[in-house]
Coordinates of C-alpha atoms in Angstrom, one line a residue:
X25 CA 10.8 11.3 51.2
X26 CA 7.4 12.4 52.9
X27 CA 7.9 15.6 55.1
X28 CA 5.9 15.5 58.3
X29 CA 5.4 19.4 59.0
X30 CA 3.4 18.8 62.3
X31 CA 6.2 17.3 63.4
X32 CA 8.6 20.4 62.7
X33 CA 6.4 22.6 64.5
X34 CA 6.7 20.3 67.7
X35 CA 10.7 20.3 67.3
X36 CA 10.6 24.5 66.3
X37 CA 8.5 25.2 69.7
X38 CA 10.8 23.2 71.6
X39 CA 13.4 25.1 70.1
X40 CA 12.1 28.2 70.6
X41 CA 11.0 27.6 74.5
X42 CA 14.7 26.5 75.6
X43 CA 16.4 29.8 74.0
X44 CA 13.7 31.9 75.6
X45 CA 13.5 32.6 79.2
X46 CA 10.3 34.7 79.6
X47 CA 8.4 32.0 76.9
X48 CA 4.6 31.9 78.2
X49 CA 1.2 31.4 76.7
X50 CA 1.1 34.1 74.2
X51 CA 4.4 33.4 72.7
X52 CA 3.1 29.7 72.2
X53 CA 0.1 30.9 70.3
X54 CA 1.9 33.5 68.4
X55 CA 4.4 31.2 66.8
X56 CA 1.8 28.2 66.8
X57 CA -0.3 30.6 64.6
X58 CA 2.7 31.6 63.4
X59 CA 3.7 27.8 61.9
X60 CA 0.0 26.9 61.4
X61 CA 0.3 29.7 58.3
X62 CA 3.4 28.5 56.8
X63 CA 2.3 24.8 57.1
X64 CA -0.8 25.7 55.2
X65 CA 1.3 28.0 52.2
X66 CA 3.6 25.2 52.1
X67 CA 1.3 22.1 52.0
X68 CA -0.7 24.6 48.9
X69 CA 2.7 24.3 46.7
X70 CA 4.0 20.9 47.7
X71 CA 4.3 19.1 44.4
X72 CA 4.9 22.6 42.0
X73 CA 8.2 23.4 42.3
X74 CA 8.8 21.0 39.3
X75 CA 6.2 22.3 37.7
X76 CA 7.5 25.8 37.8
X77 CA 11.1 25.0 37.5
X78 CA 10.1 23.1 33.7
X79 CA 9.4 26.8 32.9
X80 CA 11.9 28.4 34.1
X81 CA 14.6 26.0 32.6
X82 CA 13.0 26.7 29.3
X83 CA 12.6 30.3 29.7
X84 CA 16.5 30.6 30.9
X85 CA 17.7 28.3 28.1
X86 CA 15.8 30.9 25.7
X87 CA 18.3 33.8 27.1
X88 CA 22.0 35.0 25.8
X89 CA 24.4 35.7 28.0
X90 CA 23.5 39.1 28.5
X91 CA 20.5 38.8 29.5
X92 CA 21.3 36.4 32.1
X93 CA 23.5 38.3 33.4
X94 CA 21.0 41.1 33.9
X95 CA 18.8 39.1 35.2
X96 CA 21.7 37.6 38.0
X97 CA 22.3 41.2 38.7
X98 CA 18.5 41.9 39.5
X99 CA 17.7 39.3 41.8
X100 CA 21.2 40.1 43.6
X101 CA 20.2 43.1 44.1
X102 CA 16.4 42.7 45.3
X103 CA 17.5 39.7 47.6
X104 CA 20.2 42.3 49.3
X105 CA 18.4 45.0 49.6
X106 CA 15.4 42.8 51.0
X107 CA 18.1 41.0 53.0

């Protein structure tokens, strides 16, 4: 399906404006700047992730076990300790 990202910013403000009391002006710019980024980086790689996940099937499928699991153990690792 199409995804409509203006319309996730309009739901994300609301959002944000009923769980915070003191919300004014600035926080509205902030996280409209804020969404405005992401919506651009996100509209930039709509359309390659299928792209990119073609290459990393075949580089995956090109691995023993071993190296698999090293590489399972890697990205644990850097997504906790980024976490």
């Amino acid at each position: 399906g199409n995804i409509h990202l203006p319309e996730y910013k309009a739901v994300m403000l609301a959002s944000l404006r009923s769980l915070c009391k003191d919300w004014g002006s600035l926080h509205e710019v902030s996280w409209s700047w804020l969404w405005e980024n992401v919506e651009r980086m996100l509209k930039a790689l709509m359309g390659k992730p299928a792209v990119q996940e073609k290459a990393l099937s075949a580089l995956y499928s090109s691995l023993d076990e071993a190296a698999l699991m090293i590489i399972r153990k890697e990205v644990y690792q850097k997504f906790f300790a980024l976490a």
